[in-house]
mmCIF file of C-alpha atoms in Angstrom:
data_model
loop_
_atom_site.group_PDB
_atom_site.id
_atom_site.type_symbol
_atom_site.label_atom_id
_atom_site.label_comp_id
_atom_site.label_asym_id
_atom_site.label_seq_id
_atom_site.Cartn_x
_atom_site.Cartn_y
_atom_site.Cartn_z
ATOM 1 C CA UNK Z 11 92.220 155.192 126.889
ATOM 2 C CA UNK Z 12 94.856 156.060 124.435
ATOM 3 C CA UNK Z 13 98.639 155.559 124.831
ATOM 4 C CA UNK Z 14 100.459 158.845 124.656
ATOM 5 C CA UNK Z 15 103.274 158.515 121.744
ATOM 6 C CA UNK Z 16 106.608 157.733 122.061
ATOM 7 C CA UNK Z 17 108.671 160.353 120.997
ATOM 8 C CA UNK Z 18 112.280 159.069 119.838
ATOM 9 C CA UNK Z 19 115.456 161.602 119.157
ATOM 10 C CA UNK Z 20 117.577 160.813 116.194
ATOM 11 C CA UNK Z 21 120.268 158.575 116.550
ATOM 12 C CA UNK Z 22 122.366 160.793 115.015
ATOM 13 C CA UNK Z 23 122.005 163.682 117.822
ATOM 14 C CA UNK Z 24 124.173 163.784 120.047
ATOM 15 C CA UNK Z 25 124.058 164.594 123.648
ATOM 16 C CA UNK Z 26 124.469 168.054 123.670
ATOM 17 C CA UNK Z 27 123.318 169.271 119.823
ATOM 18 C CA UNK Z 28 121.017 171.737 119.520
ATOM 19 C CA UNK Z 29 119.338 170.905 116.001
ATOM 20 C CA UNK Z 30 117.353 167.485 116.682
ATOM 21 C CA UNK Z 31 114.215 166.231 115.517
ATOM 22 C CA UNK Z 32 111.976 163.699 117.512
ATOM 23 C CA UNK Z 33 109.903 161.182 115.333
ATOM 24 C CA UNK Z 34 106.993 158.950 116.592
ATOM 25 C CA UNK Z 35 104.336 156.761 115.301
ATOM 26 C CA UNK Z 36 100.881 158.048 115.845
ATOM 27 C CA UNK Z 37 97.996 155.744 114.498
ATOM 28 C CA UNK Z 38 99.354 154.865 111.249
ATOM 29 C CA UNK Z 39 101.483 157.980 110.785
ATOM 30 C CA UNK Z 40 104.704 159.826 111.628
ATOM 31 C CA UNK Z 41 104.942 162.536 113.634
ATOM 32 C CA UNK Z 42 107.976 164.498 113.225
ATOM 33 C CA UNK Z 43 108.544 167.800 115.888
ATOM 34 C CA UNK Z 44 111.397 169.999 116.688
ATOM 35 C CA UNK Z 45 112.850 168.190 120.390
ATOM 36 C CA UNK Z 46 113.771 171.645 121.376
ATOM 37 C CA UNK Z 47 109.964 172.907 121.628
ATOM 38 C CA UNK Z 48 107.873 170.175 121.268
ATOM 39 C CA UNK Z 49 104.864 172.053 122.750
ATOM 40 C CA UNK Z 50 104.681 173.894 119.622
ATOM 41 C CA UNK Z 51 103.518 171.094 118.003
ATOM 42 C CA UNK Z 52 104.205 168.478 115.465
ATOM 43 C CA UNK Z 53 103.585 168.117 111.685
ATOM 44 C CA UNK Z 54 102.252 164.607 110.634
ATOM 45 C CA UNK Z 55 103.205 162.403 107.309
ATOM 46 C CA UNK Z 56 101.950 159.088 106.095
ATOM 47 C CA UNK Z 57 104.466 156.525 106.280
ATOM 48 C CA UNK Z 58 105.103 156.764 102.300
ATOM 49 C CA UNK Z 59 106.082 160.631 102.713
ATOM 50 C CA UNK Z 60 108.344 160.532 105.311
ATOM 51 C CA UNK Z 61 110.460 157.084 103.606
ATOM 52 C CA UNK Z 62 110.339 159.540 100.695
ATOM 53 C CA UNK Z 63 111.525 162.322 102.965
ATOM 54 C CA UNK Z 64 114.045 160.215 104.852
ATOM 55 C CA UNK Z 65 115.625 159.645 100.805
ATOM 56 C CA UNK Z 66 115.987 162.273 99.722
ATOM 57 C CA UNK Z 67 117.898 163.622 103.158
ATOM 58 C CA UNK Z 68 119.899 160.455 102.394
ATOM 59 C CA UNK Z 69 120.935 161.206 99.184
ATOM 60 C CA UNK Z 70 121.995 165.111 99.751
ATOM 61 C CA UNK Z 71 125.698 165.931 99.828
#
């Protein structure tokens, strides 16, 4: 039996935004999904990708 994932809202959200992104670890990987819908689904990085994604959102103006 499988643990369902634990789906985490930025700490940067807060209470009543509208644009927030859920992240959780899912064997390995990251899932990232919109916390607004997340029965649409998710999309999935390696860990490598979204450190490199998570950068490059640092380093923008």
């Amino acid at each position: 039996m499988t643990t369902p994932p634990y789906w985490r809202k930025s700490t940067r959200s807060g209470a009543d935004e509208g644009d927030c992104v859920e992240v959780a670890g899912l064997d390995g990987l990251i899932g990232i999904r919109d916390s607004k819908n997340p029965a649409a689904g998710h999309v999935t990085l390696t860990r490598q990708t979204f450190a490199v994604l998570l950068t490059r959102f640092a380093a923008r103006p």
